[in-house]
Structure formats: C-alpha cells, structure tokens
Amino acid sequence: MSDPEPSEGVDPVGTARVALVTGGSGGIGRATAVALGQHGHRVAVGYRRDRESAEKAAAEIDGMAVELDVTEPDSVDAAFSGVEEALGPVEILVNNAGITADGLILRMSDDQWRDVLSTNLDGAFHATRRASATMLRRRFGRIVNVGSVVGSTGAAGQANYAAAKAGLIGLTRSVARELASRGVTCNLVAPGPISTAMTDALTEKQLGELVGIVPVGRMGTAEEVARVIAFLCSDAASYVTGAVVPVDGGASMGH
C-alpha cells in the first residue's frame, strides 16, 4: 500500500514557504523541487544550463525556473533577487548543484580539481551566505546541503568530489552552530548509490559493484532522497540541525 499524497497546497508538517533548489533541473534536485511543491511550498527551480527541464519541473508544481550559476556570486545574488521579487523571501534553501570530473589522483588536472570544488563546495557557500541574512531577519530558515557517502568514505578516482562533499559536512555544521539561535537549521543529506542520469551511463558490472555495497541490495531513487530533504525543510524538523543524514540503504554504516 503506497503512502498517501500530500493534500494539494498544504504542507502536512508545517507552514508553506518560499524555497530555492539549486541544480533543480534533474535527478535529486528535480525530485526535491517536486516534493517541496507537493508540500505547498512556492518553489524556485535553479538551473545552470538545462532551462527546458527546469521549466518543466517548475510547471509541474506551479513554481518558477531561475538561471543560477552557483560558482559566481553575482549570479547567485541575481537569482535570489529574482525569486524574492516573484515569490517572496527565500526561507528554504537546498544546495544540490554539483558536478563530477573523475580521475585518478596522479592524472587529475588542476581544472578537474578546481571545477568540482568550485561548484560543489564554493557554490553551497555562495548560496548559503546570500540566504542567511534574510533567514536571520525572519528568525526562520531551513538549509539542506546534498552531500554524498563518499564525503565520509572516500572513493578511488573521486578525490575532488569526495573532498568537496567532506567539506560540505564542515560547512553544514559551522553554519548550524552560527545560525541555530535564530531559528535557522542547517543539515546535510548524504545519498548513497542513487539511480540518476549519471548512473544510467554505468556498465552492468559497475552497477553490480555499487549495489554490492548496499545492505538493502538495490539502488535508491531520487524520490527517496527528496522525501528526507523535504522533512528536514519542514517545521517538524525544528530540533534537527548540524546532522549528517545518510540515505544510502545502509552503505555507510560505521562511518
């Protein structure tokens, strides 16, 4: 028996608010935008290149698509200003924008390292800095960073990606400590192997190896991650901050 869908326009665990999801055009970002919209939040779907997919996601939940390059502070500021003008002050921020540029450390170029850190870690910093002033004034805010189990475990061929995701844990907990007294929480969700467009390109052998490390014996879905993010963005999660929440089928137990 499937779980009932939330009633249209009503957040079953709190007040409807304005949310911005970076990297919202596909995968976990898109699923998160849809989940937040189903909870009644007014959602801005951030995108860097795939405008069409972002607009489709936004249309599904009566939200808006907004162009946003998280590596550029001016782009972040312009995007926030556009959302504020159209929907109101941003009270929920999901930092999901991310890229990969895999390679063994001996062959990894400076650009591979720099591009991944710039998007996956610097981008979350830029967006969080822009959002936090408004959240502090309103004495309410929900910030959720999308990390990865490799931020704790490491991964061969992903030194740049793992370093960025590990950095997100430090960023998350520092922000949580700084903003907690003003009603702003900051948490991190750490997905394990999730079925997305990136994993679609893997071979059967590679997929088998991924599933092999997951105790539940399967890949996760973007929607399963999104449901956890939606909870952390809710009023019901007001006493949860600085947490690293694995959504990985048990893959990271012990880390």
GROMACS .gro file of N, CA and C in nm, residues 12 239 250:
model
    9
   12PRO      N    1   0.191   1.908   0.511
   12PRO     CA    2   0.138   1.832   0.623
   12PRO      C    3   0.220   1.845   0.750
  239TYR      N    4   1.408   2.079   1.556
  239TYR     CA    5   1.510   2.042   1.656
  239TYR      C    6   1.620   1.957   1.595
  250GLY      N    7   2.203   0.177   0.396
  250GLY     CA    8   2.296   0.118   0.492
  250GLY      C    9   2.439   0.109   0.446
   0.00000   0.00000   0.00000
